[in-house]
XYZ file of C-alpha atoms in Angstrom:
658
model
C -244.597 98.331 -212.549
C -240.848 97.694 -214.782
C -239.042 94.120 -213.527
C -236.828 95.356 -211.305
C -232.687 95.458 -212.533
C -230.432 92.685 -211.099
C -228.186 92.805 -208.238
C -225.190 90.874 -210.263
C -224.707 90.517 -213.788
C -221.621 87.263 -214.770
C -221.467 86.533 -217.953
C -219.966 83.009 -218.882
C -218.044 82.821 -222.686
C -217.571 78.640 -221.880
C -214.804 78.409 -225.021
C -213.326 74.851 -226.076
C -209.976 75.165 -224.234
C -210.810 77.567 -221.612
C -214.060 79.506 -220.034
C -214.081 83.024 -219.240
C -215.989 85.064 -216.834
C -217.025 88.620 -216.737
C -219.515 90.610 -213.984
C -220.797 93.914 -212.701
C -222.609 94.934 -209.713
C -224.970 97.209 -210.651
C -226.787 96.890 -207.139
C -223.666 99.348 -205.654
C -224.463 101.539 -209.026
C -221.837 100.710 -210.676
C -221.125 100.273 -214.432
C -217.302 98.487 -213.897
C -216.907 95.315 -215.709
C -214.374 93.420 -213.836
C -213.124 89.484 -214.673
C -212.622 86.887 -212.102
C -208.634 86.126 -212.802
C -208.155 84.100 -209.257
C -209.318 80.458 -210.265
C -208.495 77.398 -208.247
C -205.526 75.603 -208.727
C -203.926 79.559 -209.491
C -204.904 81.477 -206.627
C -201.456 82.948 -206.574
C -200.534 84.052 -209.833
C -203.767 86.610 -212.915
C -205.438 83.939 -215.268
C -207.967 85.735 -217.198
C -209.756 82.475 -218.063
C -209.919 78.733 -216.368
C -209.176 75.514 -218.607
C -212.340 73.545 -220.000
C -210.858 70.258 -218.395
C -212.299 67.355 -216.604
C -210.481 64.634 -214.695
C -212.003 61.706 -213.373
C -210.785 58.279 -211.663
C -210.884 55.418 -214.747
C -211.993 53.048 -213.549
C -215.264 54.223 -211.448
C -218.854 52.726 -212.429
C -221.097 55.436 -213.910
C -222.119 58.069 -213.544
C -218.421 58.999 -212.623
C -217.279 62.040 -209.950
C -214.535 64.060 -211.364
C -212.041 64.366 -209.282
C -209.999 67.553 -210.604
C -211.609 70.677 -213.430
C -210.303 73.274 -214.567
C -206.132 74.095 -213.171
C -206.735 72.038 -210.312
C -206.452 68.967 -213.273
C -202.900 70.131 -213.979
C -201.468 68.646 -210.855
C -198.321 66.385 -210.817
C -201.264 64.358 -208.981
C -203.530 64.547 -211.697
C -201.194 64.184 -214.751
C -198.411 61.649 -213.564
C -201.817 58.899 -212.699
C -202.070 55.958 -214.579
C -205.599 55.391 -213.666
C -207.080 59.417 -214.282
C -209.077 60.224 -217.662
C -209.136 63.260 -219.210
C -211.934 64.878 -220.646
C -211.730 67.961 -222.695
C -212.382 69.523 -225.807
C -215.790 68.133 -226.207
C -217.428 71.344 -226.025
C -218.715 70.823 -229.936
C -220.406 67.801 -229.122
C -223.284 69.395 -227.818
C -224.401 69.549 -231.338
C -225.712 66.299 -231.683
C -224.909 66.207 -236.021
C -220.654 67.681 -234.652
C -220.808 64.192 -232.014
C -221.709 61.838 -235.398
C -219.612 63.519 -237.579
C -216.746 62.758 -235.453
C -217.791 59.148 -234.037
C -217.567 58.423 -237.805
C -214.183 60.034 -238.498
C -212.298 59.028 -235.120
C -209.712 56.819 -235.580
C -209.954 55.480 -232.082
C -214.063 55.494 -231.000
C -212.966 55.318 -227.190
C -210.945 59.620 -228.639
C -214.754 60.207 -229.003
C -218.518 60.650 -226.452
C -219.951 57.266 -226.672
C -223.849 58.950 -226.583
C -224.981 62.439 -226.455
C -225.784 61.570 -222.500
C -221.849 61.034 -221.880
C -221.298 64.646 -223.687
C -223.795 65.800 -221.720
C -222.414 64.663 -217.855
C -219.510 66.166 -219.217
C -220.796 69.712 -219.010
C -223.546 69.270 -216.363
C -220.152 68.290 -213.747
C -218.122 71.791 -215.421
C -220.673 73.353 -214.927
C -221.350 72.448 -211.613
C -217.557 72.933 -210.855
C -218.461 76.678 -211.853
C -221.147 77.094 -210.445
C -219.766 76.230 -207.234
C -216.868 78.399 -207.541
C -218.589 81.621 -208.957
C -221.078 81.380 -205.655
C -217.623 81.441 -203.450
C -216.287 83.641 -205.337
C -218.844 86.630 -206.136
C -221.684 86.583 -202.779
C -218.854 89.206 -200.820
C -219.524 91.474 -203.639
C -223.545 91.303 -202.473
C -225.160 93.768 -200.013
C -227.819 90.753 -199.633
C -227.569 87.484 -199.834
C -226.643 85.300 -202.068
C -229.711 82.979 -202.530
C -231.755 86.587 -201.955
C -229.996 88.354 -204.619
C -231.365 88.740 -208.290
C -228.477 87.780 -210.318
C -228.216 86.953 -214.411
C -226.567 84.880 -216.187
C -225.691 85.370 -219.496
C -224.298 82.562 -221.485
C -222.727 82.992 -224.323
C -223.294 80.490 -227.204
C -221.535 79.822 -230.692
C -223.095 80.922 -233.988
C -223.009 76.631 -235.844
C -225.197 75.439 -233.123
C -228.745 74.832 -233.757
C -231.280 76.802 -231.086
C -233.140 73.572 -231.321
C -232.297 71.221 -230.012
C -228.347 72.061 -229.412
C -228.941 75.625 -227.782
C -232.047 74.635 -225.530
C -230.312 71.886 -224.955
C -226.888 73.423 -223.357
C -229.775 75.842 -220.929
C -231.169 73.434 -219.548
C -227.781 72.094 -218.858
C -227.066 75.678 -217.213
C -230.210 75.414 -214.983
C -229.179 71.794 -213.977
C -226.403 72.664 -212.705
C -227.419 75.290 -210.596
C -227.267 79.114 -212.709
C -230.961 80.338 -211.888
C -231.777 77.675 -208.881
C -233.056 80.531 -206.694
C -235.921 82.454 -207.556
C -233.814 85.897 -208.025
C -231.729 83.889 -210.340
C -231.660 83.914 -213.878
C -229.899 81.500 -216.878
C -229.658 83.369 -219.853
C -229.152 83.030 -223.248
C -226.952 86.250 -224.763
C -225.692 87.092 -227.541
C -223.673 84.508 -230.069
C -220.069 85.352 -229.464
C -219.440 87.286 -232.486
C -222.121 89.647 -231.889
C -220.714 90.281 -228.227
C -217.046 90.956 -229.511
C -218.766 93.320 -231.415
C -220.185 94.883 -228.283
C -216.885 95.116 -226.846
C -215.335 97.125 -229.624
C -217.455 99.242 -229.721
C -217.261 100.552 -226.089
C -213.268 100.028 -226.202
C -212.424 101.312 -229.262
C -215.071 103.702 -231.120
C -212.771 106.438 -231.889
C -211.411 104.600 -235.170
C -215.233 104.120 -236.777
C -217.023 106.513 -238.075
C -220.851 106.533 -239.108
C -221.747 104.303 -241.648
C -219.010 102.273 -241.910
C -219.517 98.686 -242.709
C -217.552 96.285 -240.372
C -216.746 92.791 -240.490
C -216.541 91.099 -236.680
C -214.285 87.329 -236.540
C -213.958 85.795 -233.663
C -212.206 83.082 -233.507
C -211.327 81.032 -230.891
C -210.530 77.493 -229.828
C -213.376 75.352 -231.603
C -215.505 77.384 -233.353
C -215.187 80.734 -235.372
C -217.254 83.093 -236.040
C -218.136 86.167 -238.116
C -220.558 89.160 -238.327
C -221.371 92.237 -240.696
C -222.070 95.203 -238.818
C -222.900 98.827 -239.857
C -222.144 101.710 -237.690
C -224.930 103.612 -237.248
C -224.895 105.685 -234.159
C -221.221 107.232 -232.665
C -221.919 109.609 -229.742
C -221.997 108.885 -225.976
C -218.545 107.367 -225.857
C -220.303 104.206 -227.513
C -221.393 102.731 -230.795
C -224.558 101.454 -232.025
C -224.906 98.441 -234.704
C -227.092 97.384 -236.846
C -226.379 93.624 -238.253
C -226.123 93.574 -242.041
C -226.426 90.133 -242.367
C -226.876 87.098 -240.829
C -224.050 85.703 -238.293
C -221.917 82.608 -240.315
C -220.291 80.304 -238.664
C -217.893 77.244 -238.888
C -215.321 74.633 -236.499
C -212.327 76.777 -237.398
C -210.141 77.128 -234.180
C -206.601 76.634 -232.129
C -208.063 73.279 -230.884
C -208.156 71.768 -234.664
C -204.178 73.511 -234.653
C -203.221 71.487 -231.430
C -205.031 68.662 -232.633
C -203.078 68.167 -235.930
C -199.939 68.739 -233.756
C -201.347 66.042 -231.565
C -201.811 63.569 -234.326
C -198.087 64.276 -235.886
C -196.443 63.763 -232.556
C -198.467 60.284 -232.293
C -197.141 59.155 -236.442
C -193.126 60.421 -235.886
C -193.417 58.629 -231.922
C -195.013 55.427 -233.704
C -191.784 55.467 -236.377
C -189.144 56.199 -234.406
C -190.592 53.321 -231.925
C -190.294 50.858 -234.632
C -187.080 51.828 -235.810
C -185.636 51.684 -231.935
C -187.710 50.861 -228.867
C -188.230 53.527 -226.981
C -189.175 51.257 -224.242
C -191.619 53.229 -222.817
C -195.636 53.991 -223.153
C -196.471 55.961 -225.621
C -200.466 56.471 -224.812
C -200.982 59.540 -223.772
C -197.381 60.803 -225.098
C -198.732 62.556 -227.474
C -201.767 64.126 -225.259
C -198.635 65.256 -223.349
C -196.446 66.974 -225.742
C -199.729 69.235 -226.963
C -200.404 70.209 -223.493
C -196.541 70.983 -223.023
C -195.824 74.522 -221.674
C -192.897 74.383 -224.635
C -195.274 73.970 -227.709
C -197.844 75.977 -225.765
C -195.942 78.669 -225.766
C -194.151 78.245 -229.453
C -197.695 77.984 -231.145
C -198.718 81.507 -229.497
C -195.656 82.912 -230.246
C -195.929 81.672 -234.007
C -195.626 84.825 -236.064
C -194.440 86.935 -234.021
C -190.807 89.694 -233.986
C -189.248 87.398 -231.330
C -190.305 83.956 -233.203
C -187.579 80.942 -233.599
C -186.321 78.965 -235.991
C -186.630 76.058 -234.643
C -188.003 74.719 -230.504
C -187.783 71.614 -228.667
C -190.422 69.515 -227.186
C -189.236 67.040 -224.751
C -190.888 63.093 -224.885
C -192.574 62.260 -220.986
C -190.354 59.292 -219.320
C -187.928 58.944 -222.031
C -184.137 58.693 -221.529
C -182.482 61.360 -222.095
C -179.844 59.216 -223.730
C -182.335 58.275 -226.194
C -181.837 59.628 -229.783
C -183.214 59.092 -232.922
C -182.403 62.197 -235.586
C -184.482 60.458 -238.398
C -187.659 60.824 -236.760
C -185.802 64.973 -235.252
C -185.384 63.297 -232.164
C -182.340 64.056 -230.002
C -181.787 64.000 -226.723
C -185.094 62.383 -225.522
C -186.495 65.402 -227.262
C -188.195 66.594 -229.932
C -187.711 69.115 -232.580
C -189.632 71.114 -234.753
C -188.643 73.151 -237.155
C -191.364 75.931 -237.586
C -192.152 75.243 -240.699
C -194.148 72.375 -239.588
C -196.196 74.591 -237.543
C -196.911 76.757 -240.634
C -198.414 74.017 -242.220
C -200.842 73.549 -239.590
C -201.372 77.016 -238.949
C -202.480 77.069 -242.793
C -204.719 74.815 -243.089
C -207.210 76.806 -240.712
C -206.629 80.179 -242.091
C -206.998 78.441 -245.797
C -210.586 77.696 -243.992
C -210.533 81.478 -242.710
C -209.631 82.592 -246.324
C -213.128 81.035 -247.086
C -215.144 82.068 -244.752
C -214.738 85.982 -244.823
C -214.299 85.919 -248.231
C -217.845 84.501 -248.413
C -218.762 87.352 -246.618
C -217.353 89.493 -248.642
C -219.394 88.094 -252.171
C -222.539 88.898 -249.688
C -222.058 92.881 -249.088
C -220.388 93.086 -252.134
C -223.874 91.570 -253.390
C -226.318 93.478 -251.311
C -225.118 96.600 -250.451
C -222.586 96.479 -254.172
C -221.474 100.005 -254.175
C -220.367 100.192 -249.980
C -216.943 99.336 -248.450
C -216.059 97.254 -246.286
C -213.730 99.297 -243.404
C -212.582 97.187 -240.948
C -212.002 93.052 -240.241
C -212.201 92.936 -236.311
C -210.168 89.961 -235.123
C -210.939 88.814 -231.539
C -210.784 85.480 -230.131
C -207.248 82.640 -229.001
C -207.002 81.995 -232.710
C -207.645 86.062 -233.618
C -204.632 87.085 -231.294
C -202.440 84.872 -233.256
C -199.413 86.865 -235.185
C -199.167 85.056 -237.984
C -203.380 85.542 -238.065
C -202.815 88.935 -238.079
C -200.256 88.946 -240.777
C -201.904 86.210 -243.261
C -204.938 88.287 -242.962
C -203.105 91.463 -243.247
C -201.071 90.346 -246.910
C -204.460 88.807 -248.267
C -206.667 91.703 -247.879
C -204.352 94.534 -248.461
C -204.335 93.797 -252.568
C -207.669 92.009 -252.276
C -209.863 91.446 -255.035
C -212.455 92.092 -253.586
C -213.866 95.720 -254.893
C -215.708 96.200 -251.587
C -212.857 95.431 -249.703
C -210.125 98.214 -251.228
C -209.305 99.554 -247.936
C -210.222 97.221 -245.622
C -208.224 97.567 -242.271
C -207.363 94.615 -239.524
C -207.657 95.101 -236.163
C -207.572 93.553 -233.111
C -209.970 94.230 -230.464
C -208.826 94.917 -227.058
C -208.447 91.960 -224.444
C -209.295 89.479 -227.340
C -209.783 86.498 -224.365
C -212.149 88.116 -222.734
C -213.990 90.160 -225.865
C -216.733 87.786 -225.544
C -217.690 87.913 -221.944
C -216.881 91.256 -221.893
C -218.947 92.439 -224.497
C -222.153 89.911 -222.788
C -221.738 92.240 -219.490
C -221.608 95.667 -221.661
C -224.599 95.278 -223.863
C -226.687 94.290 -220.205
C -225.729 97.381 -218.755
C -227.017 99.686 -222.148
C -229.597 98.033 -221.923
C -230.398 98.342 -218.625
C -228.574 101.893 -218.265
C -230.558 103.435 -221.730
C -233.417 100.946 -222.661
C -231.743 99.553 -225.593
C -229.392 97.300 -226.347
C -226.175 97.889 -228.637
C -227.564 96.074 -232.124
C -231.287 96.007 -231.560
C -232.980 94.410 -234.415
C -233.175 90.684 -236.026
C -235.560 89.400 -238.577
C -236.215 85.137 -238.380
C -235.538 82.198 -240.091
C -238.850 80.449 -239.989
C -242.592 82.300 -238.703
C -244.181 81.364 -236.297
C -247.699 82.524 -234.837
C -250.646 81.001 -232.617
C -253.989 79.201 -233.695
C -257.191 81.369 -232.891
C -260.505 80.923 -234.595
C -261.833 83.950 -237.254
C -265.756 85.037 -237.852
C -266.792 83.415 -241.113
C -267.308 86.518 -243.576
C -268.660 84.782 -246.507
C -267.619 87.841 -248.869
C -263.872 86.303 -247.410
C -261.822 84.299 -250.911
C -259.655 83.481 -247.600
C -263.231 81.501 -245.748
C -264.343 79.885 -249.197
C -264.131 75.995 -248.711
C -262.348 77.136 -245.076
C -263.799 74.631 -241.571
C -266.126 76.225 -239.760
C -267.998 75.451 -236.687
C -271.023 77.310 -234.603
C -269.646 78.529 -231.122
C -271.626 77.527 -228.600
C -271.048 80.412 -226.257
C -272.024 83.363 -228.936
C -273.956 81.244 -231.407
C -271.865 83.006 -234.415
C -269.894 80.966 -236.675
C -266.332 80.783 -237.061
C -263.162 79.347 -238.962
C -261.069 76.866 -237.083
C -257.517 77.134 -237.086
C -256.257 79.893 -238.330
C -252.766 81.363 -238.000
C -252.048 84.592 -236.456
C -248.106 84.889 -238.064
C -246.960 87.106 -235.289
C -243.538 86.593 -237.136
C -242.927 86.656 -240.428
C -239.829 85.291 -242.131
C -237.390 87.812 -242.946
C -239.210 90.516 -241.451
C -237.357 92.828 -238.973
C -238.363 93.184 -235.333
C -236.993 94.685 -232.274
C -235.518 92.901 -229.873
C -236.004 95.470 -226.860
C -239.431 95.933 -227.244
C -241.859 93.000 -227.732
C -244.645 91.772 -230.017
C -248.407 92.514 -228.617
C -250.648 90.629 -229.269
C -254.542 90.704 -228.776
C -256.333 88.057 -227.618
C -259.870 87.619 -226.306
C -261.488 84.284 -224.562
C -265.348 83.667 -223.371
C -266.121 81.601 -220.455
C -269.612 80.409 -219.485
C -271.178 82.295 -216.523
C -269.704 80.865 -213.421
C -267.190 78.452 -214.948
C -264.294 78.555 -212.861
C -261.898 76.988 -215.044
C -259.659 79.935 -216.693
C -256.751 77.815 -218.132
C -256.280 78.694 -221.550
C -253.970 76.880 -224.049
C -252.863 78.538 -227.086
C -249.981 76.640 -229.697
C -247.402 78.380 -231.280
C -246.830 77.264 -234.872
C -244.105 77.393 -236.972
C -243.469 76.705 -240.674
C -240.671 77.384 -243.122
C -242.459 78.487 -245.809
C -241.177 81.728 -247.275
C -243.523 84.958 -245.198
C -245.346 84.811 -249.362
C -246.559 81.598 -248.724
C -248.302 80.985 -245.515
C -251.095 79.516 -245.350
C -253.967 81.231 -243.782
C -254.989 78.004 -241.358
C -253.420 74.681 -240.632
C -251.613 72.420 -242.572
C -249.248 69.821 -243.706
C -246.599 72.701 -243.704
C -246.854 73.474 -240.373
C -246.289 72.442 -237.226
C -246.626 72.785 -233.152
C -243.385 74.327 -231.510
C -244.752 74.253 -228.381
C -247.856 75.243 -226.023
C -247.882 78.262 -224.233
C -250.434 78.629 -221.280
C -252.200 81.300 -219.969
C -253.979 81.090 -215.976
C -256.620 83.476 -215.355
C -257.308 81.514 -212.267
C -256.480 83.815 -209.492
C -258.647 86.681 -211.010
C -261.914 87.053 -210.542
C -264.648 86.425 -212.640
C -266.120 90.269 -212.121
C -262.945 91.688 -213.204
C -263.857 90.314 -216.218
C -266.352 91.815 -218.851
C -270.349 89.985 -218.040
C -272.032 89.718 -222.160
C -275.794 89.171 -222.000
C -276.738 89.850 -218.736
C -279.387 91.918 -219.923
C -283.431 90.686 -219.382
C -283.543 91.346 -223.255
C -280.285 88.934 -224.624
C -281.310 86.218 -225.495
C -278.232 84.130 -225.065
C -276.899 82.846 -222.595
C -274.289 85.149 -219.935
C -270.657 84.482 -220.446
C -267.890 86.199 -219.378
C -265.588 87.771 -221.551
C -261.649 87.784 -221.430
C -259.495 90.326 -223.155
C -255.817 90.355 -223.148
C -252.586 91.063 -224.297
C -249.229 88.415 -225.017
C -245.863 89.889 -225.077
C -243.524 88.039 -227.287
C -239.886 89.553 -226.273
C -237.123 88.656 -228.518
C -233.611 87.251 -227.683
C -230.338 86.523 -229.138
C -231.603 83.251 -229.287
C -234.796 82.439 -227.644
C -238.632 84.024 -227.631
C -240.224 84.463 -224.712
C -244.267 84.780 -223.956
C -245.510 87.482 -220.985
C -249.335 87.607 -220.411
C -250.672 90.260 -219.277
C -254.080 91.380 -217.882
C -255.108 95.454 -216.970
C -251.337 96.033 -216.129
C -250.528 92.853 -214.083
C -247.930 90.187 -215.190
C -249.719 86.723 -214.800
C -247.749 83.829 -216.197
C -243.979 82.798 -215.878
C -241.632 83.018 -218.564
C -241.494 80.353 -221.693
C -238.515 80.288 -223.141
C -238.585 78.715 -227.244
C -235.050 78.713 -229.048
C -235.121 80.224 -232.964
C -232.850 81.005 -235.043
C -232.238 83.947 -235.734
C -230.625 86.566 -239.049
C -230.011 90.186 -238.269
C -231.095 92.652 -239.952
C -231.399 96.548 -239.881
C -234.507 98.860 -238.086
C -237.396 98.986 -240.664
C -237.315 102.015 -242.987
C -240.731 103.698 -240.634
C -240.311 103.508 -237.205
C -243.056 103.964 -235.134
C -245.418 106.888 -234.255
C -245.742 106.264 -231.205
C -243.516 104.207 -228.773
C -243.780 100.678 -228.119
C -244.525 99.500 -224.321
C -241.527 97.154 -223.336
C -241.612 93.971 -221.976
C -242.023 94.260 -218.667
C -243.369 97.665 -218.122
C -247.635 98.113 -217.259
C -248.766 100.115 -219.810
C -250.533 98.867 -223.110
C -249.207 99.488 -226.185
C -252.630 101.147 -227.971
C -254.292 98.700 -230.083
C -254.753 100.743 -233.206
C -258.228 100.510 -234.702
C -260.096 100.312 -238.399
C -263.145 101.896 -239.149
C -265.387 99.264 -237.800
C -263.841 99.902 -234.680
C -262.510 96.120 -234.729
C -259.042 95.646 -233.340
C -256.645 95.483 -235.568
C -253.911 92.346 -235.068
C -250.676 93.484 -234.661
C -247.878 93.231 -236.875
C -244.309 91.468 -236.569
C -243.030 95.188 -236.701
C -245.352 96.208 -233.373
C -248.041 98.815 -236.192
C -251.479 97.701 -237.070
C -251.693 95.282 -239.583
C -252.415 97.073 -243.061
C -255.376 95.020 -243.793
C -257.950 94.635 -241.164
C -258.763 91.453 -239.684
C -261.429 90.570 -237.361
C -260.063 89.874 -234.010
C -259.326 86.478 -233.231
C -260.825 84.234 -230.830
C -258.552 82.394 -229.059
């Protein structure tokens, strides 16, 4: 039977500077997407997001317990206390490569985490606060109790994160923080940020796009920027159908880098001014406080707007109003800035953004030389900047790229909430229509399982291979053969599983019926994948198939007749369904229409791809369907293994024994 519909869908966009939460309540028949707007510390005001920040007591022994989070960290007590440590902008440090780079480049080692374990502790503390508040806020919307309700927590991830170990580490932390701790709750890695932005745009503004339009979706947030190339494949039903044309690019471009550059500039001016004329205050936290000030944040957000002013001032905390040092722009205790100073800081990020978009346009030109890119859609905090939009329109209005002659720069509705809303919208469409907005992908690597196949002296692939005689059926087999169920670059559906037939043999009366299948991965191109295990392959994980609860009488008994010479044994035929997600693979064990296994996620890295040219002649079975996919047979009535697209393999192969 199909998996029960969720009662509540919760999407979390964990950001460098702020975090957003959107949700829908299908249990009451509602497809309305809402989002949390009232947060601790801002209960009387509407805020679309909560700051990604923690405050810890400075001298507390490890493990430290945070004293506040989010908006509660902005109280006067927390801001002015001398024995407090603020932790923010730590999102990208969950990537160990990024952490090592930051440690090497840091002028002061105290400005960066000491270890990946410290970063994990910050993540865990923040997500514990977030989970507790989500539970408090949303449990009243359910007909059942929170612990019994079917709740899906879906998290977005940046494209810059490696699936293993970064995405897997992130997912594990969310579970430890409480997401998915009850039997009916699930913590899921959903769409990447650019994919979610594309889904939201397709739902909110479908009328501006035409069939076959190509669009680039640029989600420029606080710490990272993702860029996705898509084609509109359907415009009916009030929303778009999209297919991805290329890998989703990502880079460390965002508003946090602008804030950091401003903070560095302020620090240099304060130190120079203090040397010339002592200020009489401790300057250690002053640049950070000035960067966090409303004066600077408002100036940054308004930069490039029609009502923008030529200059702005930021008060120097705790500095006397009588202090002045005109050489360094400090007058009456305030530091003055010209707008041109902000422009230089913005332009460093915009140049990187140009390079990212240019790279994608070049790839589109190579792949689709006769087609035009019609739209550049901006989302995220930095994408909402009037100055960023102005620079992009100016650059691509007269672009040197022949495929961007009519490129229109557009801004996604609700740029702050585009990611979490897009995740919910995609899940609702899957529940309603049985398919996702973005349905086809291909993988950067190949994945398979170890099996053994009957030895065939006429098969050249079997020459020189290691063989052995099976103790149960007495036949000779080639060992360590790899059944590649996903091959690098082949299109696979995220809505329907790859279905693999498996077979095991159990000696008569043997109570032990637990089998382990090794999942193999290789980075080789599909043309060079080995037939058997070698040094170019590695074991990614093991998937366990447990038939202990199934009576032996349910399995085929072989050699049961008096004329059979061999020993009796039971043959177990079953299916393994491989379900694909934007950032994971899930394996399911099915026997006689029943799901036997617990889901085991594996993180993999995906490239998006269009659907194959030839659609299936019959529908594939949904991942939680009890209907088996029909396995085609060759002329010799030997079942053919099903390939990565769900079709029968072009070359019949003997049924593998796993």
